[in-house]
Amino acid sequence: MRRILRAALLTTTLTAAASVVVCTPADAAEPHYNLTPAFIAYTDATQPKTTTFYPTGDLPVGTNTLIDQKVHKTRVYFGFDINGVQRARLSSSHLVLSDRSSDCTKPKSLYAQPTNEFTANNTWQKPPKAAGSAVRPVFEGSGCLQRVTFDLTAGLDKALAVKSSRLWVEVAVPDVDESRPAFGQWLGQNDFHLQIELTNKPPDKPVKTRYDSALCSAGTHYSASDFTVYADQSDPDTNPSDGLKSEIEYWPAADPAHRTAVTTFQGSGGDGVFGFGSIPGRTLAEGAYAWHARTYDGRAYSPWSADCAFVIDRTAPNVPTVSSVEFPENPPAPTGGPAVEGTFVVGPNGSTDVVGYRYGGRFGGTYVAANPDGTATFKYRPLGVGPQTLTVTAYDRAGNSAQKQYQMNVRDVSVSAWSIAQVPDPASSGVIVTMHFTSQVGSGLTRVRYSADGGEVRTATFGADGIVDAPLPALRMGEHELTWTGLDDSGTEYYTVTSYFFVVDEPSVESDGVYPIEGSGGGVGQEGVFTVSPFNVHGAQSVEYSTSQDSTHVLVPVDADGKARIHWTPAESGSTYFYVAVRYADGAISTYHSFSVTVN
């Protein structure tokens, strides 16, 4: 079966095998190049004028009778693409084969020899000329499946010197043993490699050591978070490029011998390649630390980078001090104003590592860096008047913070006004409206000047609570305009305001119960009585009314008791709406009062 299999594997193929270049990871210390043949052929003394190109399967070398029961004597030729290999860096080159002879006790006798290019004209009778000395192999292992290695360093160096694109190699049994079947060999299928080792220079010392967002410096602090450190890498060996790997370790400043390595990863960016790893800041005790990095290319280490210091600090700074001339803290009286921009000076309150402050709202605001002494100055305009809180947060180098709630009282020189009472004027048919004026206590306003509808200007004095209730001249029903302004003791006016309010003097109405207001009762032809009471009885002469059933305005005189009685007999059932107003002797008419009743 072995003989039949090998006969089948020696069929000729017309397709060239592709050259495969494998640059193995440098950290595994593999050869820089591990080349498979771009060309394979063998010649046979039994067919001296033909060549078998690109055979598949195990390759026979020397004398063998296992192919087709005939005696064959064969030699094998390989071509390896060596473009790109730097002669100046060449350290060694080895052809590696495997011996798959079935008889593990057979003696071994092989050689490998560089040759000139193997062309289509080369055969057993016309072999390519030798291009270097024959090299005897080193056999590794014993018995079957031995590893066979030939040192072709000199041959490769010569090929590179003449700028050959391929290294051509003949593998055969030496003449003295080539005709002896005992020395025939079989070379393992697809197990032919040219391994090239180059001289290696160690990687460069890592540079640009840095943290997540800052270059390495003695001022880097962290509180309660893990953080990533980085180191840029480079290597003088660039063809082929070594696969680089970082080593990063950190240690307490007080115990440099206690070093801890971190798991590292590789990255690349605009500056090239870099290594990085995470330092577990969350679990480290407070104190000073340092870290450094070095690079490994699989064969040599770079020098360690410069040490990078960092500090783990979980202690918050002191609550900052805050002061302002325009807006002092908790003043006895309001200061400044909503349009006033105050200057605020903040300080570290004894802390030595404050780097900045944030001021404004409780959960946000504007950041300002601290001066070398830890102080800072900023401008701020309060968001409102009266009691206001300015939040100032101090931050140390590790991001720890302390917050100050600064209480201000912002001066408000505005006056608010609204109606609190409307009563009949006993001297006329009008209405006396009382306005409620309020100002900020301590604002400096002592009086309010006001007028209604551009008429008489009056002045009222605020009480100690900043409040005064003041009447307006008698007014008729409807919309009216009120204008007012606050004054201080010097008579300075602040913020004139104009607003509008309504005077309502509609009468009230009561039912005798036959037809309840907003209710139902009585019946068609049954009389009911509604008593109308004017809001202001002074000068009231009559009441006029109309209904939704009869729009005619009916006048009813006011009785001696100041009230008018409407006697009403419905002519139909259902809902009826009443519209009632009072007429006065001076010709005025009150606000209309409306209501409904339902006739059963």
Coordinates of C-alpha atoms in Angstrom, one line a residue:
M1 CA 0.0 0.0 0.0
R2 CA 2.9 2.4 0.7
R3 CA 4.2 1.9 -2.8
I4 CA 0.9 2.5 -4.5
L5 CA 0.2 5.6 -2.5
R6 CA 3.5 7.2 -3.3
A7 CA 3.2 6.4 -6.9
A8 CA -0.1 8.3 -6.9
L9 CA 1.4 11.3 -5.1
L10 CA 4.1 11.7 -7.7
T11 CA 1.8 12.8 -10.5
T12 CA 2.8 16.0 -12.2
T13 CA 0.8 19.2 -11.7
L14 CA 1.0 22.3 -13.9
T15 CA -0.1 24.7 -11.2
A16 CA 2.6 26.6 -9.4
A17 CA 2.5 26.7 -5.6
A18 CA 2.2 30.2 -4.1
S19 CA 4.9 31.5 -1.7
V20 CA 3.6 32.0 1.8
V21 CA 5.5 34.3 4.2
V22 CA 4.6 34.0 7.8
C23 CA 5.9 36.6 10.2
T24 CA 5.4 34.9 13.5
P25 CA 4.7 36.9 16.7
A26 CA 7.9 38.3 18.1
D27 CA 6.9 37.5 21.6
A28 CA 7.1 33.8 20.7
A29 CA 10.7 34.3 19.5
E30 CA 9.9 32.5 16.2
P31 CA 12.0 33.1 13.1
H32 CA 11.6 36.4 11.5
Y33 CA 10.7 34.6 8.2
N34 CA 9.3 31.1 7.9
L35 CA 9.1 30.6 4.1
T36 CA 7.4 27.7 2.2
P37 CA 8.7 26.9 -1.3
A38 CA 7.5 29.0 -4.2
F39 CA 9.0 26.2 -6.5
I40 CA 9.3 22.4 -6.1
A41 CA 10.6 19.9 -8.6
Y42 CA 12.5 16.6 -8.7
T43 CA 14.5 14.8 -11.3
D44 CA 14.8 11.1 -11.8
A45 CA 17.6 9.1 -13.3
T46 CA 15.1 6.7 -14.8
Q47 CA 13.7 9.7 -16.9
P48 CA 16.9 11.7 -17.4
K49 CA 15.4 14.1 -19.9
T50 CA 12.2 15.1 -18.0
T51 CA 11.5 16.9 -14.8
T52 CA 8.5 16.6 -12.5
F53 CA 7.4 20.1 -11.5
Y54 CA 5.3 20.9 -8.5
P55 CA 4.7 17.3 -7.3
T56 CA 2.3 16.7 -4.5
G57 CA 2.8 14.3 -1.6
D58 CA 6.0 13.1 0.0
L59 CA 9.1 13.5 -2.1
P60 CA 11.6 10.7 -2.8
V61 CA 15.3 11.4 -2.5
G62 CA 18.1 9.0 -3.5
T63 CA 17.5 5.4 -4.7
N64 CA 14.0 4.0 -4.1
T65 CA 12.1 1.0 -5.4
L66 CA 8.8 1.8 -3.8
I67 CA 7.3 3.9 -6.6
D68 CA 6.5 1.4 -9.3
Q69 CA 8.7 -1.7 -8.6
K70 CA 11.5 -0.1 -10.6
V71 CA 14.7 1.4 -9.3
H72 CA 14.5 5.2 -9.2
K73 CA 17.2 7.7 -8.2
T74 CA 15.9 11.2 -7.5
R75 CA 17.0 14.6 -6.4
V76 CA 14.7 17.4 -5.1
Y77 CA 14.9 21.2 -5.9
F78 CA 13.3 24.0 -4.0
G79 CA 13.0 27.7 -4.7
F80 CA 12.2 30.2 -1.9
D81 CA 11.3 33.8 -2.5
I82 CA 13.7 36.0 -0.5
N83 CA 12.6 39.5 -1.7
G84 CA 12.6 41.9 1.2
V85 CA 15.1 40.1 3.4
Q86 CA 17.7 42.5 4.6
R87 CA 21.2 41.1 4.1
A88 CA 22.6 43.5 6.6
R89 CA 20.5 42.0 9.3
L90 CA 20.9 38.3 8.3
S91 CA 21.8 36.2 11.3
S92 CA 21.1 32.7 10.2
S93 CA 19.1 30.7 7.7
H94 CA 18.0 27.0 8.0
L95 CA 16.2 24.7 5.6
V96 CA 14.0 22.5 7.7
L97 CA 12.5 19.2 6.4
S98 CA 11.0 16.1 7.9
D99 CA 12.1 12.6 7.1
R100 CA 9.1 10.2 6.7
S101 CA 11.0 7.1 5.7
S102 CA 9.1 3.9 6.5
D103 CA 12.2 2.1 7.7
C104 CA 13.1 3.8 10.9
T105 CA 16.4 1.9 11.2
K106 CA 17.8 3.0 7.8
P107 CA 21.0 5.1 7.8
K108 CA 20.7 8.8 7.0
S109 CA 22.7 10.5 4.3
L110 CA 21.6 13.8 2.8
Y111 CA 23.0 17.1 1.7
A112 CA 21.5 20.5 0.7
Q113 CA 23.4 22.8 -1.8
P114 CA 22.5 26.2 -3.2
T115 CA 22.3 26.2 -7.0
N116 CA 21.6 28.5 -9.8
E117 CA 18.1 29.1 -11.0
F118 CA 16.2 25.9 -11.9
T119 CA 14.8 26.4 -15.4
A120 CA 12.5 24.5 -17.7
N121 CA 15.5 23.0 -19.4
N122 CA 17.0 21.5 -16.3
T123 CA 16.7 17.7 -16.0
W124 CA 18.7 14.9 -14.4
Q125 CA 21.1 15.1 -17.4
K126 CA 21.2 18.9 -17.1
P127 CA 21.1 19.9 -13.5
P128 CA 21.5 23.5 -12.4
K129 CA 25.1 24.5 -11.5
A130 CA 26.0 24.6 -7.8
A131 CA 26.1 28.1 -6.3
G132 CA 27.6 27.3 -3.0
S133 CA 29.0 24.5 -0.9
A134 CA 27.0 21.4 0.0
V135 CA 25.8 21.3 3.6
R136 CA 25.2 18.2 5.6
P137 CA 22.1 18.1 7.9
V138 CA 21.5 17.9 11.6
F139 CA 19.0 15.2 12.4
E140 CA 16.8 15.8 15.4
G141 CA 14.9 12.9 17.1
S142 CA 15.4 9.2 16.4
G143 CA 13.6 6.7 14.3
C144 CA 10.8 7.8 12.1
L145 CA 9.6 11.3 11.4
Q146 CA 12.9 13.0 12.1
R147 CA 13.4 16.7 11.8
V148 CA 16.2 17.5 9.3
T149 CA 17.9 20.9 9.4
F150 CA 20.5 22.4 7.0
D151 CA 22.4 25.5 7.7
L152 CA 22.1 27.6 4.6
T153 CA 23.2 30.9 6.0
A154 CA 26.2 31.2 3.7
G155 CA 24.1 30.3 0.7
L156 CA 21.4 32.8 1.5
D157 CA 24.0 35.5 2.1
K158 CA 25.5 34.9 -1.3
A159 CA 22.1 35.0 -3.0
L160 CA 21.2 38.3 -1.3
A161 CA 24.6 39.7 -2.2
V162 CA 23.9 39.2 -5.9
K163 CA 20.3 40.5 -5.4
S164 CA 18.7 37.2 -6.3
S165 CA 14.9 37.1 -5.8
R166 CA 15.0 33.4 -4.9
L167 CA 17.2 31.0 -3.1
W168 CA 17.5 27.8 -5.1
V169 CA 18.4 24.6 -3.2
E170 CA 19.1 21.0 -4.2
V171 CA 18.4 18.3 -1.7
A172 CA 20.0 14.9 -2.5
V173 CA 21.9 11.9 -1.2
P174 CA 25.7 12.2 -1.5
D175 CA 27.2 10.4 -4.5
V176 CA 28.8 7.7 -2.5
D177 CA 25.4 6.6 -1.1
E178 CA 23.0 7.9 -3.9
S179 CA 22.8 4.5 -5.7
R180 CA 22.3 2.5 -2.5
P181 CA 18.6 1.8 -1.7
A182 CA 19.4 1.7 2.0
F183 CA 20.0 5.5 1.9
G184 CA 16.8 6.4 0.0
Q185 CA 14.7 9.0 1.9
W186 CA 11.1 10.3 1.7
L187 CA 10.6 14.0 2.6
G188 CA 7.4 14.8 4.4
Q189 CA 4.6 16.3 2.3
N190 CA 4.2 20.1 2.6
D191 CA 6.8 20.2 5.3
F192 CA 9.5 22.3 3.7
H193 CA 10.5 25.6 5.3
L194 CA 13.3 28.1 5.0
Q195 CA 13.6 29.7 8.4
I196 CA 15.5 33.0 8.5
E197 CA 16.6 34.7 11.7
L198 CA 17.7 38.4 11.5
T199 CA 19.8 40.2 14.0
N200 CA 17.6 42.0 16.5
K201 CA 17.9 45.4 18.1
P202 CA 16.0 45.9 21.4
P203 CA 12.9 48.2 21.2
D204 CA 13.4 51.9 22.0
K205 CA 12.7 53.2 25.5
P206 CA 8.9 54.0 25.7
V207 CA 8.0 57.7 25.4
K208 CA 5.0 59.9 25.9
T209 CA 3.9 58.0 29.0
R210 CA 0.5 59.4 30.0
Y211 CA -2.8 58.8 31.8
D212 CA -6.3 58.9 30.5
S213 CA -6.2 62.5 29.7
A214 CA -2.9 63.9 30.8
L215 CA 0.8 63.5 30.3
C216 CA 2.8 61.9 33.0
S217 CA 3.5 64.4 35.8
A218 CA 4.0 64.4 39.6
G219 CA 0.7 66.2 40.0
T220 CA -1.6 63.5 38.8
H221 CA -4.1 62.5 41.5
Y222 CA -7.0 60.0 41.6
S223 CA -9.6 59.4 44.2
A224 CA -11.9 56.3 43.7
S225 CA -11.6 55.1 40.2
D226 CA -9.4 52.8 38.1
F227 CA -7.5 54.6 35.4
T228 CA -5.6 53.7 32.3
V229 CA -1.9 54.4 31.6
Y230 CA -0.3 54.5 28.2
A231 CA 3.2 54.4 26.7
D232 CA 4.2 55.0 23.1
Q233 CA 6.4 52.2 21.6
S234 CA 8.9 52.1 18.7
D235 CA 11.5 49.6 17.5
P236 CA 14.5 50.1 15.2
D237 CA 13.7 46.8 13.4
T238 CA 11.1 47.6 10.9
N239 CA 11.4 45.0 8.1
P240 CA 9.8 42.9 9.2
S241 CA 8.2 44.8 12.0
D242 CA 8.5 43.1 15.4
G243 CA 5.3 42.4 17.3
L244 CA 5.6 44.6 20.3
K245 CA 4.2 44.0 23.8
S246 CA 4.2 46.3 26.8
E247 CA 5.1 45.5 30.4
I248 CA 3.7 47.9 33.0
E249 CA 4.2 47.8 36.7
Y250 CA 3.4 50.1 39.6
W251 CA 4.5 50.4 43.2
P252 CA 4.1 52.5 46.4
A253 CA 6.5 55.3 46.6
A254 CA 7.4 54.2 50.1
D255 CA 8.2 50.7 49.0
P256 CA 9.7 50.6 45.5
A257 CA 10.5 46.9 45.8
H258 CA 6.8 46.0 46.1
R259 CA 6.0 46.1 42.3
T260 CA 2.7 44.9 40.8
A261 CA 2.4 44.1 37.1
V262 CA -0.8 44.9 35.2
T263 CA -2.4 43.2 32.3
T264 CA -1.5 45.1 29.1
F265 CA -3.0 45.5 25.7
Q266 CA -1.8 47.0 22.4
G267 CA -3.3 49.9 20.4
S268 CA -2.4 52.1 17.5
G269 CA -3.2 55.7 16.5
G270 CA -1.9 58.7 14.8
D271 CA 1.4 58.6 16.7
G272 CA 2.0 54.9 16.0
V273 CA 1.6 51.9 18.4
F274 CA 1.3 52.1 22.1
G275 CA 0.8 49.8 25.0
F276 CA -1.7 50.4 27.8
G277 CA -3.1 48.9 31.0
S278 CA -5.4 49.7 33.9
I279 CA -4.2 50.5 37.4
P280 CA -6.9 49.6 40.0
G281 CA -7.1 53.0 41.8
R282 CA -10.4 52.0 43.5
T283 CA -8.6 49.4 45.6
L284 CA -5.3 51.1 46.3
A285 CA -4.7 52.7 49.7
E286 CA -4.2 56.5 49.9
G287 CA -0.7 57.6 49.2
A288 CA 1.9 58.3 46.6
Y289 CA 2.7 55.7 43.8
A290 CA 4.7 55.5 40.6
W291 CA 4.6 53.3 37.5
H292 CA 6.8 52.7 34.4
A293 CA 6.7 50.7 31.2
R294 CA 9.0 48.8 28.9
T295 CA 8.6 47.1 25.5
Y296 CA 9.4 43.5 24.6
D297 CA 9.8 42.4 20.9
G298 CA 9.9 38.7 21.6
R299 CA 13.7 38.7 21.8
A300 CA 14.8 41.7 23.8
Y301 CA 13.5 44.3 26.3
S302 CA 13.7 48.0 26.0
P303 CA 14.9 50.1 28.9
W304 CA 12.2 51.1 31.4
S305 CA 10.6 54.4 30.8
A306 CA 10.9 57.3 33.2
D307 CA 8.9 56.8 36.3
C308 CA 5.4 58.4 36.4
A309 CA 4.2 59.5 39.8
F310 CA 0.6 59.5 40.9
V311 CA -1.3 60.0 44.1
I312 CA -4.4 58.2 45.5
D313 CA -6.3 60.8 47.5
R314 CA -9.8 60.2 48.8
T315 CA -9.8 63.0 51.4
A316 CA -12.1 65.9 50.4
P317 CA -10.8 69.5 50.7
N318 CA -12.2 71.9 53.3
V319 CA -15.4 73.8 52.6
P320 CA -14.3 76.8 50.7
T321 CA -14.5 80.4 51.9
V322 CA -16.6 82.8 49.9
S323 CA -16.8 86.6 50.2
S324 CA -18.2 89.5 48.2
V325 CA -18.5 93.3 48.8
E326 CA -21.6 93.6 46.7
F327 CA -23.3 90.6 48.1
P328 CA -22.1 89.8 51.7
E329 CA -23.2 86.5 53.3
N330 CA -26.4 86.7 55.4
P331 CA -26.5 90.5 55.4
P332 CA -28.7 92.3 58.0
A333 CA -30.4 94.1 55.0
P334 CA -30.6 93.3 51.3
T335 CA -27.7 94.4 49.2
G336 CA -26.9 94.8 45.5
G337 CA -29.7 94.1 43.1
P338 CA -30.8 91.8 40.3
A339 CA -28.9 93.9 37.7
V340 CA -25.8 94.1 39.9
E341 CA -22.8 91.9 39.0
G342 CA -20.9 91.1 42.1
T343 CA -17.2 90.1 42.5
F344 CA -16.7 87.0 44.6
V345 CA -13.4 85.8 46.1
V346 CA -13.2 82.1 47.0
G347 CA -10.4 80.4 49.0
P348 CA -9.3 76.9 50.0
N349 CA -9.9 77.4 53.7
G350 CA -6.6 75.8 54.7
S351 CA -6.5 73.0 52.0
T352 CA -3.3 72.8 50.1
D353 CA -4.4 70.9 47.0
V354 CA -7.4 72.9 45.6
V355 CA -7.1 73.3 41.9
G356 CA -10.4 75.0 41.0
Y357 CA -14.0 75.9 41.8
R358 CA -17.4 75.6 40.2
Y359 CA -20.0 78.2 41.0
G360 CA -23.7 78.6 40.2
G361 CA -26.5 76.1 40.6
R362 CA -26.3 73.3 43.0
F363 CA -25.6 70.6 40.3
G364 CA -23.7 72.7 37.7
G365 CA -22.3 76.0 37.0
T366 CA -19.1 77.6 35.7
Y367 CA -15.6 76.3 36.5
V368 CA -12.7 78.6 37.4
A369 CA -9.2 77.5 38.0
A370 CA -7.5 78.3 41.3
N371 CA -4.5 80.5 41.6
P372 CA -1.2 79.0 42.9
D373 CA -2.3 80.0 46.4
G374 CA -5.6 78.1 46.0
T375 CA -7.8 81.3 45.7
A376 CA -9.9 82.4 42.7
T377 CA -12.0 85.4 41.8
F378 CA -15.1 85.5 39.6
K379 CA -18.0 87.7 38.6
Y380 CA -21.6 86.6 39.3
R381 CA -25.0 88.2 38.9
P382 CA -27.8 86.7 41.1
L383 CA -30.6 85.0 39.4
G384 CA -33.3 86.6 41.4
V385 CA -34.1 88.9 44.3
G386 CA -34.5 88.3 48.0
P387 CA -32.9 85.3 49.6
Q388 CA -30.6 83.6 47.1
T389 CA -28.2 80.7 47.3
L390 CA -24.9 80.6 45.5
T391 CA -23.3 77.1 45.4
V392 CA -19.5 77.1 45.3
T393 CA -17.7 73.7 45.1
A394 CA -14.0 73.3 45.6
Y395 CA -12.1 70.5 43.8
D396 CA -8.7 69.1 44.7
R397 CA -6.3 67.4 42.3
A398 CA -8.0 64.0 42.7
G399 CA -11.4 65.4 42.0
N400 CA -12.6 65.3 45.6
S401 CA -14.9 68.1 46.4
A402 CA -16.5 70.2 49.2
Q403 CA -19.5 72.5 48.8
K404 CA -20.4 75.8 50.3
Q405 CA -24.0 77.2 50.2
Y406 CA -23.5 80.9 50.3
Q407 CA -26.6 82.8 51.4
M408 CA -27.3 86.2 50.0
N409 CA -30.2 88.7 50.3
V410 CA -30.5 90.5 47.0
R411 CA -32.1 94.0 47.2
D412 CA -35.4 94.4 45.4
V413 CA -36.7 97.9 44.8
S414 CA -39.9 96.9 43.1
V415 CA -43.3 97.2 44.7
S416 CA -46.1 94.8 44.2
A417 CA -49.8 95.8 44.3
W418 CA -53.2 94.1 44.2
S419 CA -56.8 94.8 45.4
I420 CA -57.8 93.4 48.8
A421 CA -61.1 95.1 49.3
Q422 CA -64.0 96.8 47.5
V423 CA -66.7 98.5 49.5
P424 CA -69.5 101.0 48.7
D425 CA -68.7 104.7 48.9
P426 CA -71.1 106.1 51.5
A427 CA -70.9 109.5 49.8
S428 CA -71.6 108.5 46.2
S429 CA -72.7 105.6 44.1
G430 CA -69.0 104.6 43.5
V431 CA -66.8 101.9 45.1
I432 CA -63.9 102.4 47.4
V433 CA -61.1 100.0 46.4
T434 CA -58.2 99.3 48.9
M435 CA -54.9 98.4 47.3
H436 CA -52.3 96.3 49.1
F437 CA -48.7 97.5 48.4
T438 CA -45.7 95.4 49.4
S439 CA -42.0 96.0 49.3
Q440 CA -38.9 94.1 50.5
V441 CA -38.0 94.7 54.1
G442 CA -34.8 96.7 54.2
S443 CA -34.8 97.6 50.5
G444 CA -34.7 101.3 51.4
L445 CA -38.2 102.1 50.0
T446 CA -40.2 104.0 52.5
R447 CA -43.2 105.2 50.4
V448 CA -45.3 104.3 47.4
R449 CA -46.8 106.9 45.0
Y450 CA -49.9 105.8 43.1
S451 CA -52.9 107.0 41.0
A452 CA -55.9 105.4 39.3
D453 CA -56.8 106.1 35.7
G454 CA -54.3 109.0 35.6
G455 CA -56.2 110.9 38.3
E456 CA -55.3 112.1 41.7
V457 CA -51.8 111.1 42.8
R458 CA -51.6 109.8 46.4
T459 CA -48.7 108.7 48.6
A460 CA -48.7 106.0 51.3
T461 CA -45.9 105.1 53.8
F462 CA -44.7 101.6 54.2
G463 CA -44.8 100.0 57.6
A464 CA -41.8 98.3 59.2
D465 CA -42.9 95.1 57.4
G466 CA -42.7 96.8 54.0
I467 CA -46.5 96.8 53.6
V468 CA -49.2 99.5 53.3
D469 CA -52.9 99.2 52.5
A470 CA -54.2 102.4 50.8
P471 CA -57.6 103.4 49.4
L472 CA -58.3 104.7 45.9
P473 CA -60.8 107.4 45.1
A474 CA -64.4 106.2 44.5
L475 CA -64.6 104.3 41.2
R476 CA -67.4 103.1 39.0
M477 CA -67.7 99.5 37.9
G478 CA -65.4 98.2 35.0
E479 CA -61.7 98.1 34.2
H480 CA -59.4 100.6 35.7
E481 CA -55.7 101.5 35.4
L482 CA -53.4 101.7 38.4
T483 CA -49.9 103.3 38.2
W484 CA -47.4 103.2 41.1
T485 CA -43.8 103.5 42.0
G486 CA -41.6 103.1 45.1
L487 CA -39.6 106.0 46.7
D488 CA -36.8 106.1 49.3
D489 CA -36.3 108.8 51.9
S490 CA -34.5 111.1 49.4
G491 CA -37.5 110.9 47.0
T492 CA -35.8 108.8 44.4
E493 CA -38.3 106.8 42.4
Y494 CA -37.8 103.2 41.4
Y495 CA -39.6 101.1 38.8
T496 CA -42.9 102.7 37.7
V497 CA -45.4 100.0 37.1
T498 CA -48.8 100.2 35.4
S499 CA -51.4 97.4 35.8
Y500 CA -55.2 96.9 35.5
F501 CA -57.9 95.8 37.8
F502 CA -61.7 95.5 37.8
V503 CA -64.4 97.1 40.0
V504 CA -67.5 95.0 40.4
D505 CA -70.7 96.5 42.0
E506 CA -73.4 94.1 40.8
P507 CA -76.4 93.7 43.1
S508 CA -77.3 90.5 45.0
V509 CA -80.6 88.7 44.5
E510 CA -82.7 86.5 46.7
S511 CA -85.7 84.4 45.9
D512 CA -88.8 84.0 48.0
G513 CA -88.5 80.3 47.4
V514 CA -91.2 79.8 44.7
Y515 CA -88.5 79.8 42.0
P516 CA -85.2 79.0 43.6
I517 CA -82.2 80.7 42.0
E518 CA -80.4 78.2 39.8
G519 CA -83.1 75.7 40.8
S520 CA -86.6 74.7 39.8
G521 CA -90.1 75.3 41.3
G522 CA -93.5 77.0 40.9
G523 CA -95.5 76.6 37.7
V524 CA -97.0 78.5 34.8
G525 CA -99.2 81.3 36.1
Q526 CA -97.8 81.1 39.6
E527 CA -96.1 84.3 40.9
G528 CA -92.7 84.4 42.5
V529 CA -90.8 87.3 44.1
F530 CA -87.1 88.2 43.8
T531 CA -85.6 90.8 46.2
V532 CA -82.7 92.9 44.7
S533 CA -80.2 94.5 47.1
P534 CA -77.9 97.1 45.5
F535 CA -74.2 96.9 46.2
N536 CA -74.2 100.6 47.1
V537 CA -77.6 101.9 48.3
H538 CA -76.5 105.5 48.1
G539 CA -78.4 107.1 45.3
A540 CA -80.0 103.9 44.2
Q541 CA -83.4 104.7 42.6
S542 CA -84.5 101.7 40.7
V543 CA -83.7 98.2 39.4
E544 CA -84.0 97.3 35.8
Y545 CA -84.3 93.7 34.6
S546 CA -84.9 91.6 31.4
T547 CA -85.3 87.9 30.8
S548 CA -84.4 85.5 28.1
Q549 CA -88.1 85.1 27.4
D550 CA -88.7 88.9 27.2
S551 CA -85.9 91.3 26.4
T552 CA -87.9 94.3 27.4
H553 CA -86.1 96.3 30.2
V554 CA -88.5 96.6 33.1
L555 CA -87.9 99.2 35.9
V556 CA -88.8 98.5 39.5
P557 CA -88.4 101.3 42.1
V558 CA -86.3 100.8 45.2
D559 CA -88.4 100.6 48.3
A560 CA -87.8 102.6 51.5
D561 CA -85.5 99.8 52.8
G562 CA -83.2 100.4 49.9
K563 CA -84.2 97.2 48.1
A564 CA -86.4 96.4 45.0
R565 CA -88.9 93.5 44.6
I566 CA -89.4 91.9 41.2
H567 CA -92.8 90.2 41.0
W568 CA -92.7 87.6 38.2
T569 CA -95.4 85.3 36.9
P570 CA -94.2 82.9 34.1
A571 CA -96.3 82.3 31.1
E572 CA -94.4 79.1 30.1
S573 CA -92.4 76.3 31.7
G574 CA -88.7 75.7 31.3
S575 CA -85.5 77.7 32.1
T576 CA -85.5 81.5 32.2
Y577 CA -82.4 83.8 32.5
F578 CA -82.6 87.1 34.4
Y579 CA -80.3 90.1 33.9
V580 CA -80.5 92.6 36.7
A581 CA -78.8 96.0 37.3
V582 CA -79.2 99.1 39.6
R583 CA -79.8 102.6 38.3
Y584 CA -78.6 105.6 40.4
A585 CA -79.7 109.1 40.7
D586 CA -76.4 110.4 39.1
G587 CA -77.2 108.4 35.9
A588 CA -74.8 105.6 36.7
I589 CA -75.7 101.9 36.2
S590 CA -74.2 99.1 38.1
T591 CA -72.7 95.8 36.9
Y592 CA -75.3 93.4 35.7
H593 CA -76.1 90.4 37.8
S594 CA -77.4 87.3 36.0
F595 CA -79.1 84.1 37.3
S596 CA -81.5 81.4 36.1
V597 CA -84.6 79.6 37.3
T598 CA -86.5 76.7 36.0
V599 CA -90.3 76.7 35.9
N600 CA -91.9 73.3 36.5

